[in-house]
Tab-separated table of C-alpha atoms and ligand atoms in Angstrom:
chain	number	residue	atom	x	y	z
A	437	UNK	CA	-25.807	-2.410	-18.576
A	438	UNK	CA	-25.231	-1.221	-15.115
A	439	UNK	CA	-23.227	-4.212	-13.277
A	440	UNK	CA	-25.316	-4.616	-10.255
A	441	UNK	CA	-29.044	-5.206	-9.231
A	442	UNK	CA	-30.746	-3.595	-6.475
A	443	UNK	CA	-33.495	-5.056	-5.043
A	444	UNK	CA	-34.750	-3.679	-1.494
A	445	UNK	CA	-36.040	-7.122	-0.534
A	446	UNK	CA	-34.782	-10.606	-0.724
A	447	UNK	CA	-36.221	-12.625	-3.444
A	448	UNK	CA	-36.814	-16.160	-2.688
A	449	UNK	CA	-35.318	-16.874	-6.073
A	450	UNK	CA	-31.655	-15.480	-5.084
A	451	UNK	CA	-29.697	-15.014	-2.235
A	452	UNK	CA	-29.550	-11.348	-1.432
A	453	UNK	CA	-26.312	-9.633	-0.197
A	454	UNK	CA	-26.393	-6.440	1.580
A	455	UNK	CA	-23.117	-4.208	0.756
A	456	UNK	CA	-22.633	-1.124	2.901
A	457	UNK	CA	-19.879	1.034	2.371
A	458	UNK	CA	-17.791	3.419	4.768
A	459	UNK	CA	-14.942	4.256	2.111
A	460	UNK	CA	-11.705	3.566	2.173
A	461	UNK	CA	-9.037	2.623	-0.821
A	462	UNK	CA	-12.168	0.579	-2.501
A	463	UNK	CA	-14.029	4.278	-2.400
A	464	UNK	CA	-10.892	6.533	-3.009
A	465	UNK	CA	-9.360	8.663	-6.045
A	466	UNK	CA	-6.739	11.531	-6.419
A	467	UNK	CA	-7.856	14.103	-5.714
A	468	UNK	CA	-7.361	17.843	-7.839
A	469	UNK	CA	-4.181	18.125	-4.755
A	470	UNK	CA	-2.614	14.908	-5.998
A	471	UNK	CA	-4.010	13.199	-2.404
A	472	UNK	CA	-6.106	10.147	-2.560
A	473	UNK	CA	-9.029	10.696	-0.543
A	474	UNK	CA	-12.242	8.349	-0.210
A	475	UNK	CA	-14.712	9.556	-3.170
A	476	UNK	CA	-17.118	6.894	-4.246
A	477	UNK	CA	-20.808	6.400	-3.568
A	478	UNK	CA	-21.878	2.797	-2.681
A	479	UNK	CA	-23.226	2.634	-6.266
A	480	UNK	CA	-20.454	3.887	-7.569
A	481	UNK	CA	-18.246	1.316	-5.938
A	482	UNK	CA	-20.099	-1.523	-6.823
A	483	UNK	CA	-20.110	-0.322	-10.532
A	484	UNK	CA	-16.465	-1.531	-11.055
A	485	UNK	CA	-17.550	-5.518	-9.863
A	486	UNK	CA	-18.189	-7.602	-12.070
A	487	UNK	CA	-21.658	-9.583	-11.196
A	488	UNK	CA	-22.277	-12.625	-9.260
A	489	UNK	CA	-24.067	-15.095	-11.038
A	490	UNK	CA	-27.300	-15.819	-9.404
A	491	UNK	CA	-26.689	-13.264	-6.406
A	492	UNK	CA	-28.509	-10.003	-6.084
A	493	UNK	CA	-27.012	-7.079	-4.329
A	494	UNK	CA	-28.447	-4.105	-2.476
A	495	UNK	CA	-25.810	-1.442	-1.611
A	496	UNK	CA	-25.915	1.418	0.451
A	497	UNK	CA	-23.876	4.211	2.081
A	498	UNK	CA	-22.671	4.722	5.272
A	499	UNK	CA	-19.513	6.410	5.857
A	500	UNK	CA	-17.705	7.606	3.097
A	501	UNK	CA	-14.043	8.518	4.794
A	502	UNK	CA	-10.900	6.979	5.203
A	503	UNK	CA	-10.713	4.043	7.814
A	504	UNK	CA	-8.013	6.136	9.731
A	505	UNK	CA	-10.620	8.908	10.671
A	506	UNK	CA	-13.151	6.498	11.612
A	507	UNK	CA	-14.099	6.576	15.934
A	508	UNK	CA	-15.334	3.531	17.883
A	509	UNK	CA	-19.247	5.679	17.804
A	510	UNK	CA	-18.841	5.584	14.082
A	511	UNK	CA	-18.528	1.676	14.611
A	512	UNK	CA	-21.225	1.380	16.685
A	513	UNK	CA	-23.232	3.006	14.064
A	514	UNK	CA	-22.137	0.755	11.474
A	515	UNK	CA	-22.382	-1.977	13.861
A	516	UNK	CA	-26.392	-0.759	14.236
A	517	UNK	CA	-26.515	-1.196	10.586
A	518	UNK	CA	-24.942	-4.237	9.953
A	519	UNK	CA	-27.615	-5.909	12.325
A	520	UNK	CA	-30.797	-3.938	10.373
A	521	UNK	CA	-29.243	-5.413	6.890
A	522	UNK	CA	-28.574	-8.494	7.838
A	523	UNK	CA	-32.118	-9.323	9.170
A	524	UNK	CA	-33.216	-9.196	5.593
A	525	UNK	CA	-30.477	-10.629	3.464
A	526	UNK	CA	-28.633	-14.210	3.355
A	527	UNK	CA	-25.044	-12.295	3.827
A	528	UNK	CA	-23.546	-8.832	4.756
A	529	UNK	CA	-20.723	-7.221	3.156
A	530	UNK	CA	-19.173	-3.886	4.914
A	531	UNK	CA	-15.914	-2.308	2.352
A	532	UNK	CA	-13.691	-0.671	4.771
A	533	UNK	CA	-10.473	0.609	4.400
A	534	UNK	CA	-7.897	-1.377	5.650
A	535	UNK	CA	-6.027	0.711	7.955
A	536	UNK	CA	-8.316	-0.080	10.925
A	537	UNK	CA	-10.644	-2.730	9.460
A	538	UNK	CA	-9.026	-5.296	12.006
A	539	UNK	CA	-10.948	-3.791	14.490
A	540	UNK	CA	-13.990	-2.914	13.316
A	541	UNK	CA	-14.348	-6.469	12.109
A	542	UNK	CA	-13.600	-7.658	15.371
A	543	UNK	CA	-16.658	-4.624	17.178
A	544	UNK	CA	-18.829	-6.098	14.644
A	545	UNK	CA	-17.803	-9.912	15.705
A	546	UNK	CA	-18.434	-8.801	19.022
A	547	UNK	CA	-22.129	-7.869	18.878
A	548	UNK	CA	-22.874	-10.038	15.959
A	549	UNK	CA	-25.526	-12.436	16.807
A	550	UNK	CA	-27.211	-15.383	14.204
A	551	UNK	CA	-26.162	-17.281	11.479
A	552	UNK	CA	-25.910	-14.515	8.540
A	553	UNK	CA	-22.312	-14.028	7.573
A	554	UNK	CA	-20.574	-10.798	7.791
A	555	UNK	CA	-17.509	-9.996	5.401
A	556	UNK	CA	-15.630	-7.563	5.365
A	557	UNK	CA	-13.043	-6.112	2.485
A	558	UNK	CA	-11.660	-3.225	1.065
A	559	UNK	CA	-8.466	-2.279	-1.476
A	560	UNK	CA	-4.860	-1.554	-1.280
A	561	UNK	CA	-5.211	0.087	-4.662
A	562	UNK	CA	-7.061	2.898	-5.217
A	563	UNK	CA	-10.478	2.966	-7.518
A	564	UNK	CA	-8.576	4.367	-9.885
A	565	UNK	CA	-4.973	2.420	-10.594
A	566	UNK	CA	-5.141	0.514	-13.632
A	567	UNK	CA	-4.272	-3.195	-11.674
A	568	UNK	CA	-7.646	-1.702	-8.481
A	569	UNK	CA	-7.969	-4.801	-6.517
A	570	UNK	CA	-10.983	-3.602	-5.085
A	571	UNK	CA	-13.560	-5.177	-7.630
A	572	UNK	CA	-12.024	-8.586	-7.125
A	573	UNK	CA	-12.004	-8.388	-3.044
A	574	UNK	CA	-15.607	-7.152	-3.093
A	575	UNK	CA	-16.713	-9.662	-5.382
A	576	UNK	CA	-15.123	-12.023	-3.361
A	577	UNK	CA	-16.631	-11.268	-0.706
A	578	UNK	CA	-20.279	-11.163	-2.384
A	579	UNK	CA	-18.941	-14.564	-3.081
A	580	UNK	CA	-18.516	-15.684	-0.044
A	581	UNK	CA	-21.233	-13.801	2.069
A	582	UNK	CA	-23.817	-15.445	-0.384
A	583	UNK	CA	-22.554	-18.757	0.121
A	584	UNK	CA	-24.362	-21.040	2.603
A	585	UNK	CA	-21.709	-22.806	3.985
A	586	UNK	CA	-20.530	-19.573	5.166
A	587	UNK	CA	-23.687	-19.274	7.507
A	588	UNK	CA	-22.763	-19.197	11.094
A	589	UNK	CA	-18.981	-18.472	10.630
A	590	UNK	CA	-19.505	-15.232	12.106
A	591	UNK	CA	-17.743	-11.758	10.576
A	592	UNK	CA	-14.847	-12.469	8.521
A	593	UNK	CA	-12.374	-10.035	6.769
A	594	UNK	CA	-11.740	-11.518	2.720
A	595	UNK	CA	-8.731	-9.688	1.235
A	596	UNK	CA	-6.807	-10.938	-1.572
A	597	UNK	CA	-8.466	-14.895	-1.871
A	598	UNK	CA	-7.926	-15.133	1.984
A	599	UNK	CA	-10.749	-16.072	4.503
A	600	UNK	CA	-9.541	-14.708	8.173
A	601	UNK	CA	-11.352	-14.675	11.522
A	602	UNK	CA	-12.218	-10.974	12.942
A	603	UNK	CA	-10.574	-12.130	16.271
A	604	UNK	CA	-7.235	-12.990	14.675
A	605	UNK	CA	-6.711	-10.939	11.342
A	606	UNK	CA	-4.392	-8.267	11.121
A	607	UNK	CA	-2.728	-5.767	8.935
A	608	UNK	CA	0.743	-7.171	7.824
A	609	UNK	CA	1.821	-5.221	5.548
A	610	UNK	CA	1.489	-1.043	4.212
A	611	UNK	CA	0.870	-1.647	0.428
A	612	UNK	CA	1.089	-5.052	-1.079
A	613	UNK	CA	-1.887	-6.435	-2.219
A	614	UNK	CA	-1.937	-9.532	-0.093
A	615	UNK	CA	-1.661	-7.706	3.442
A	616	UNK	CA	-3.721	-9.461	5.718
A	617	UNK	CA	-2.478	-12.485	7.651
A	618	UNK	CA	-3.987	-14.172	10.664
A	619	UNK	CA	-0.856	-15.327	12.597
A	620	UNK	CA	-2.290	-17.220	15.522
A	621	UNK	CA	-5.140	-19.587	13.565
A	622	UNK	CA	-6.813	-17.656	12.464
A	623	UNK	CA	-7.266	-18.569	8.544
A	624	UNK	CA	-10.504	-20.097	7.816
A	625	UNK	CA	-10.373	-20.402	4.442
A	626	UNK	CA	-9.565	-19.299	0.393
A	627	UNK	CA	-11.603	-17.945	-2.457
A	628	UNK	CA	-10.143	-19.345	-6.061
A	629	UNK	CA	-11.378	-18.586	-9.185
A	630	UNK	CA	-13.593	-21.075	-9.314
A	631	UNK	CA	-14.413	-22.140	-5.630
A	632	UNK	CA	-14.834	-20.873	-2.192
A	633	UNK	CA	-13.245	-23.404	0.483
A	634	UNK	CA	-13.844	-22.580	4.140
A	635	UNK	CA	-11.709	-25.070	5.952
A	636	UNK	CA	-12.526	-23.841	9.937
A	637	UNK	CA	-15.748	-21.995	11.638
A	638	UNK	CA	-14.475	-19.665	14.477
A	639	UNK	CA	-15.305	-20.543	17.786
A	640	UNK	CA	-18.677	-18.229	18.806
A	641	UNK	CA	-17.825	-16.529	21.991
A	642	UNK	CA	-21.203	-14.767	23.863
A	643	UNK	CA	-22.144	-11.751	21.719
A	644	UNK	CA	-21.902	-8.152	23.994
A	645	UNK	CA	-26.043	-6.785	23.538
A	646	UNK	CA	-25.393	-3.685	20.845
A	647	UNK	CA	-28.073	-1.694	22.984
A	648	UNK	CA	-26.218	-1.857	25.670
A	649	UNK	CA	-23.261	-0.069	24.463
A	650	UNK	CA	-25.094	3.232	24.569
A	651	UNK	CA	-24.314	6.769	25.222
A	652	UNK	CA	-20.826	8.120	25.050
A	653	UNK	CA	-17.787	5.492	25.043
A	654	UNK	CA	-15.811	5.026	28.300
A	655	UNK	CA	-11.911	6.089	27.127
A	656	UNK	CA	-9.729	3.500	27.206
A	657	UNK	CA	-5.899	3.748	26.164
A	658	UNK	CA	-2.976	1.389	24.940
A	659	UNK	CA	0.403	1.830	26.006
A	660	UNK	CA	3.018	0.407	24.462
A	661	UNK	CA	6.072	-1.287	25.660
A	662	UNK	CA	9.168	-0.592	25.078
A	663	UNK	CA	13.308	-1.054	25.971
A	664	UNK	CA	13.066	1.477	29.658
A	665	UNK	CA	9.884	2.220	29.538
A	666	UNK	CA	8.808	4.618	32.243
A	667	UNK	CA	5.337	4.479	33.770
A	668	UNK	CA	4.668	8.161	32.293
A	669	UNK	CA	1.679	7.237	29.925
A	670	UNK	CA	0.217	4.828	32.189
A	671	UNK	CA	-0.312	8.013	34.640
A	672	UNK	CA	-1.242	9.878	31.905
A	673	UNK	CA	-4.301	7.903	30.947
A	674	UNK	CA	-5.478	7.973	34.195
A	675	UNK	CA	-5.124	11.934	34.016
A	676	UNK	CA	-7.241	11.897	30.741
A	677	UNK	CA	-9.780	10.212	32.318
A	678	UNK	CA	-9.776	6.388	31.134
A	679	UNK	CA	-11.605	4.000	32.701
A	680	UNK	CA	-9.729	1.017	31.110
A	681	UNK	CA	-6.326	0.887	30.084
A	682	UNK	CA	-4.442	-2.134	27.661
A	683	UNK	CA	-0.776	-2.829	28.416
A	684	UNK	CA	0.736	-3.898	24.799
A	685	UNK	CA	3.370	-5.678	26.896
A	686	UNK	CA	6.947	-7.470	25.817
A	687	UNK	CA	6.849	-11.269	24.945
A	688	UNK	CA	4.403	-13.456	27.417
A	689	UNK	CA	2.986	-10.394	29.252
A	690	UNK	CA	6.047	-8.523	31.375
A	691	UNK	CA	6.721	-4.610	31.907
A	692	UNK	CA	9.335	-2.372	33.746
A	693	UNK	CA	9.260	-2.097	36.961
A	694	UNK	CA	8.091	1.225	36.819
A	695	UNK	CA	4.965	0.322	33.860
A	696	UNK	CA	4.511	-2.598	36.696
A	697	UNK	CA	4.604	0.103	39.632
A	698	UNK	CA	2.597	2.731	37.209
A	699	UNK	CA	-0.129	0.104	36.734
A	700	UNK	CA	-0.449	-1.042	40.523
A	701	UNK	CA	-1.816	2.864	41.206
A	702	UNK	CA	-4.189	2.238	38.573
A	703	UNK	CA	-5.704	-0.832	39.182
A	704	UNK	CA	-5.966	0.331	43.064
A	705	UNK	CA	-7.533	3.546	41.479
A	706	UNK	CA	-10.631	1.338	40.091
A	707	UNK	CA	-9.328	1.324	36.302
A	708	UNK	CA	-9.298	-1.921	34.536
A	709	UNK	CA	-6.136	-3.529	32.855
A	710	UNK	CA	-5.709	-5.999	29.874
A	711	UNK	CA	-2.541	-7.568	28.881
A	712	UNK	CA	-1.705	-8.467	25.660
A	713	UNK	CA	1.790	-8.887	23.855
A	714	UNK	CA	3.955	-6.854	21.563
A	715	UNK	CA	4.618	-10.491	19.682
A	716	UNK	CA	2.488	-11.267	16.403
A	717	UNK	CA	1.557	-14.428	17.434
A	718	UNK	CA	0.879	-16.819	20.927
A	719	UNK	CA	-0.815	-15.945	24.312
A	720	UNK	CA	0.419	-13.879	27.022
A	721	UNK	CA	0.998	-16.349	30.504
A	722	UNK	CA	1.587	-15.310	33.903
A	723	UNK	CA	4.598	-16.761	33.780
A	724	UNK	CA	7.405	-14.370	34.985
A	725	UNK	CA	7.986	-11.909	38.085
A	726	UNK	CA	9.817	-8.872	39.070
A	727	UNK	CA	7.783	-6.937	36.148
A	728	UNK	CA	6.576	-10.219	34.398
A	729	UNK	CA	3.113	-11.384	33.782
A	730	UNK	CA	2.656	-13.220	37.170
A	731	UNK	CA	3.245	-9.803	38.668
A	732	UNK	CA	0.431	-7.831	36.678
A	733	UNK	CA	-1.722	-11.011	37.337
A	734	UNK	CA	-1.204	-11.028	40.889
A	735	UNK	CA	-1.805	-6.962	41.130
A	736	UNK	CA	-5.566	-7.229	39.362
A	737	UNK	CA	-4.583	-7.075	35.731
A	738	UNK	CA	-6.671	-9.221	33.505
A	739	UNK	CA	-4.158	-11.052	30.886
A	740	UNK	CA	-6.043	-10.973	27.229
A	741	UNK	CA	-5.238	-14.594	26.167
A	742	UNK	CA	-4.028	-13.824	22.107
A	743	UNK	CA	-5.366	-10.966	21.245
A	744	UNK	CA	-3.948	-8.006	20.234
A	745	UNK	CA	-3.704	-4.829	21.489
A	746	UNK	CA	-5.905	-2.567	19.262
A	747	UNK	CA	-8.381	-5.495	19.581
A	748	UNK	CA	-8.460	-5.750	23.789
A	749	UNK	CA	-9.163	-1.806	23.732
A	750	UNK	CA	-12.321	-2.292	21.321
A	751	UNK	CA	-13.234	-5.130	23.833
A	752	UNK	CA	-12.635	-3.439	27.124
A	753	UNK	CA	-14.229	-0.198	25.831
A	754	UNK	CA	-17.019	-2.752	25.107
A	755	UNK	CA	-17.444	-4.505	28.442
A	756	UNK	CA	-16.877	-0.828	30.413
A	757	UNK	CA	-19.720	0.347	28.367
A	758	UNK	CA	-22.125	-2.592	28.542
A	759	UNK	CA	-20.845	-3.364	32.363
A	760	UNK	CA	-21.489	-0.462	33.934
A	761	UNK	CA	-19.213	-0.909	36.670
A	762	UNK	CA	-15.463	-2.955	36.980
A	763	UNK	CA	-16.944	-5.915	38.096
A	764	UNK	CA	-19.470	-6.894	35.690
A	765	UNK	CA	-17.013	-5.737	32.516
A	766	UNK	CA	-14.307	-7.988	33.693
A	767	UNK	CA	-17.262	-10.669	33.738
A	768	UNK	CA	-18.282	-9.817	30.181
A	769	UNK	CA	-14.897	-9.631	29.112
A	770	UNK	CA	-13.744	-13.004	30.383
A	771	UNK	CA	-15.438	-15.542	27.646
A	772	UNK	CA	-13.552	-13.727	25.277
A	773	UNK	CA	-9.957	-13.677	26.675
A	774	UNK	CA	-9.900	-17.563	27.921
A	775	UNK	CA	-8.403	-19.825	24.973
B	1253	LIG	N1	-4.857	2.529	3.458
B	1253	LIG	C1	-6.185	2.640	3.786
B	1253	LIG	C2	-7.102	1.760	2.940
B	1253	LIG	O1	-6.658	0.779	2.509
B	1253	LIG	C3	-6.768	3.922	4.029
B	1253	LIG	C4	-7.910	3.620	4.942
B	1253	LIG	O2	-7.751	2.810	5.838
B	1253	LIG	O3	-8.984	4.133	4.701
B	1253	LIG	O4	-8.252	1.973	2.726
C-alpha cells in the first residue's frame, strides 16, 4: 500500500498539503563512491512517511541537489513555486537540506503573502541510516502545515519537534539531530507525539512583490569580522562588482578602523551597507565610535536590527533587486530591520 495519496486538487473533504522537494539529507544516499549525494524523487521521499490521518498530500519535484549548491535564482524559482502550490492547498511543505535552509526559509518569508502556512524541513540523517529522521520531520511538518491554527504564521522551519520563525532560525549544530535553534525569539512552537502547540505567530513584516525580483540578482557580499581585520575584502567586493555589501560585524555593530575606513569609500561609491553582528543572539546599536556602530551609522550604513548575516544578504539582494536604485531598497529594506 503505497504510503501517500496524490490528489492534484484539494478535496473539500481533507486538507491538502503540497510537498515540494529540492533534496537534501531527506533525498540523499551513498553513493557507489561511498559519498552521500541527494538521490530521491519527491515520491520516493515521501514513501518512507508514515501517513497523516485525514490529510492528503500532493508531492512534487523541484530541485533534487544538495542545499550547499543551491543559488539565490534557484530560490527564486522555488520561491515561484511555493506561491503556485500554495494557491491550491491548505499548507506548503518545501524538504530542504539543512545546510542553507535558514535562508531560503527566510527568501520564501520574504515574498510570502496570505494566510497558507509554509514549512520547511529536511534530515540530518541520510534516507538511508537505520535511525533517518527524515520521515518523522516531514511528517511533522505535514502535521503542522495542515493544521489550521497554523494559518497566517507565515514560513516556518520544523526540525526535530521544534516550530522556529524563518527570520530567527539557524543552524546550530553540524550533525545532531536536534540542530536548529532560534536564539533571539524566535521559537513558536513544538510538535509531540500527540499534539502540535504553536505558542507565538511571527510578526508579518510587508512582503517584497516576487515579480519584482526579476532578471539577474544584484551581487551582494558578507565580510566577516575578525581580530585586525584589514579593509581588503571590503575593496574587493566593490572590485567584483557588488552593489550591496553586509558587514558581519563584532558584538553591537563595530569594525577596524580600516573595515570602518574600507566601508566609508563604499558607501560614498553608491553601494549599500547592512550591519549585523558576529553574536548569536541581540541587535546591533549604534552605540560605540572610533570603528563602533555609531561610526558606520553616521557614514550611511544601515544597521540590520537582529538578523544575521547570511539573512541581511538574502534581504539586501532582495530590496537591490526589487528597488531599482539605493534609495528605494533602503526603503524596502527598512520594515524589516526595525525591531
Ligand atoms: N547537510 C546537508 C543536509 O542536511 C546537506 C545539504 O544541505 O543539502 O541536507
Amino acid at each position: 500500500m503505497s504510503a501517500v495519496t496524490y490528489p492534484t486538487r484539494r478535496n473539500d473533504l481533507m486538507p491538502l498539503v503540497r510537498v515540494l522537494t529540492t533534496g537534501g539529507t531527506i533525498a540523499s544516499r551513498r553513493a557507489a563512491d561511498g559519498r552521500v549525494v541527494a538521490a530521491d524523487s519527491a515520491d520516493e521521499v515521501l514513501r518512507a512517511v508514515v501517513p497523516v490521518e485525514g490529510v492528503s498530500i500532493a508531492a512534487e519535484e523541484v530541485f533534487r541537489v544538495g542545499s550547499y549548491r543551491l543559488t539565490l535564482p534557484d530560490v527564486r524559482e522555488l520561491a515561484n513555486r511555493v506561491r503556485w502550490a500554495s494557491k491550491e492547498a491548505d499548507g506548503v511543505v518545501v524538504t530542504h537540506g539543512t545546510d542553507t535552509m535558514e535562508e531560503t526559509a527566510y527568501f520564501l518569508d520574504l515574498v510570502h503573502d496570505g494566510s497558507v502556512p509554509v514549512v520547511v524541513t529536511g534530515a540530518q540523517r541520510n534516507a538511508e541510516s537505520a535511525d533517518a529522521d527524515g520521515p518523522h520531520n516531514l511528517r511533522d511538518a505535514v502535521r503542522l502545515a495542515s493544521e489550521p491554527a497554523a494559518r497566517d504564521i507565515g514560513v516556518v522551519v520544523a526540525m526535530a519537534g521544534r516550530v522556529l520563525s524563518a527570520r530567527q532560525v539557524t543552524k546550530v549544530n553540524t550533525l545532531a539531530l536536534d540542530a536548529f535553534a532560534a536564539p533571539d525569539g524566535g521559537q513558536l512552537g513544538r510538535i509531540d507525539p500527540e499534539t502540535v502547540r504553536l505558542l507565538a505567530t511571527p510578526r508579518r513584516r510587508p512582503a517584497f512583490d516576487l515579480d519584482t525580483i526579476d532578471g539577474a540578482l544584484p551581487r551582494v557580499d558578507v565580510v566577516p569580522l575578525h581580530l585586525g581585520a584589514d579593509g581588503t575584502f571590503v575593496r574587493a567586493a566593490r572590485q567584483a562588482g557588488a552593489r550591496g555589501l553586509v558587514l558581519d560585524a563584532f558584538g553591537a555593530g563595530n569594525v577596524t578602523p580600516d573595515v570602518l575606513r574600507a566601508t566609508e569609500q563604499v558607501l560614498a561609491a553608491g553601494l549599500l551597507v547592512l550591519v549585523t553582528s558576529r553574536c548569536h543572539a541581540g541587535p546591533v546599536s549604534p552605540v560605540y565610535g572610533a570603528g563602533g556602530g555609531a561610526d558606520l551609522a553616521a557614514a550611511g550604513a544601515v544597521l540590520a536590527g537582529d538578523l544575521r548575516a547570511a539573512k541581511a544578504r538574502v534581504l539586501l539582494t532582495l530590496a537591490l533587486a526589487a528597488g531599482g536604485d539605493a534609495g528605494r531598497a533602503t526603503e524596502l529594506l527598512h520594515p524589516h530591520v526595525r525591531p
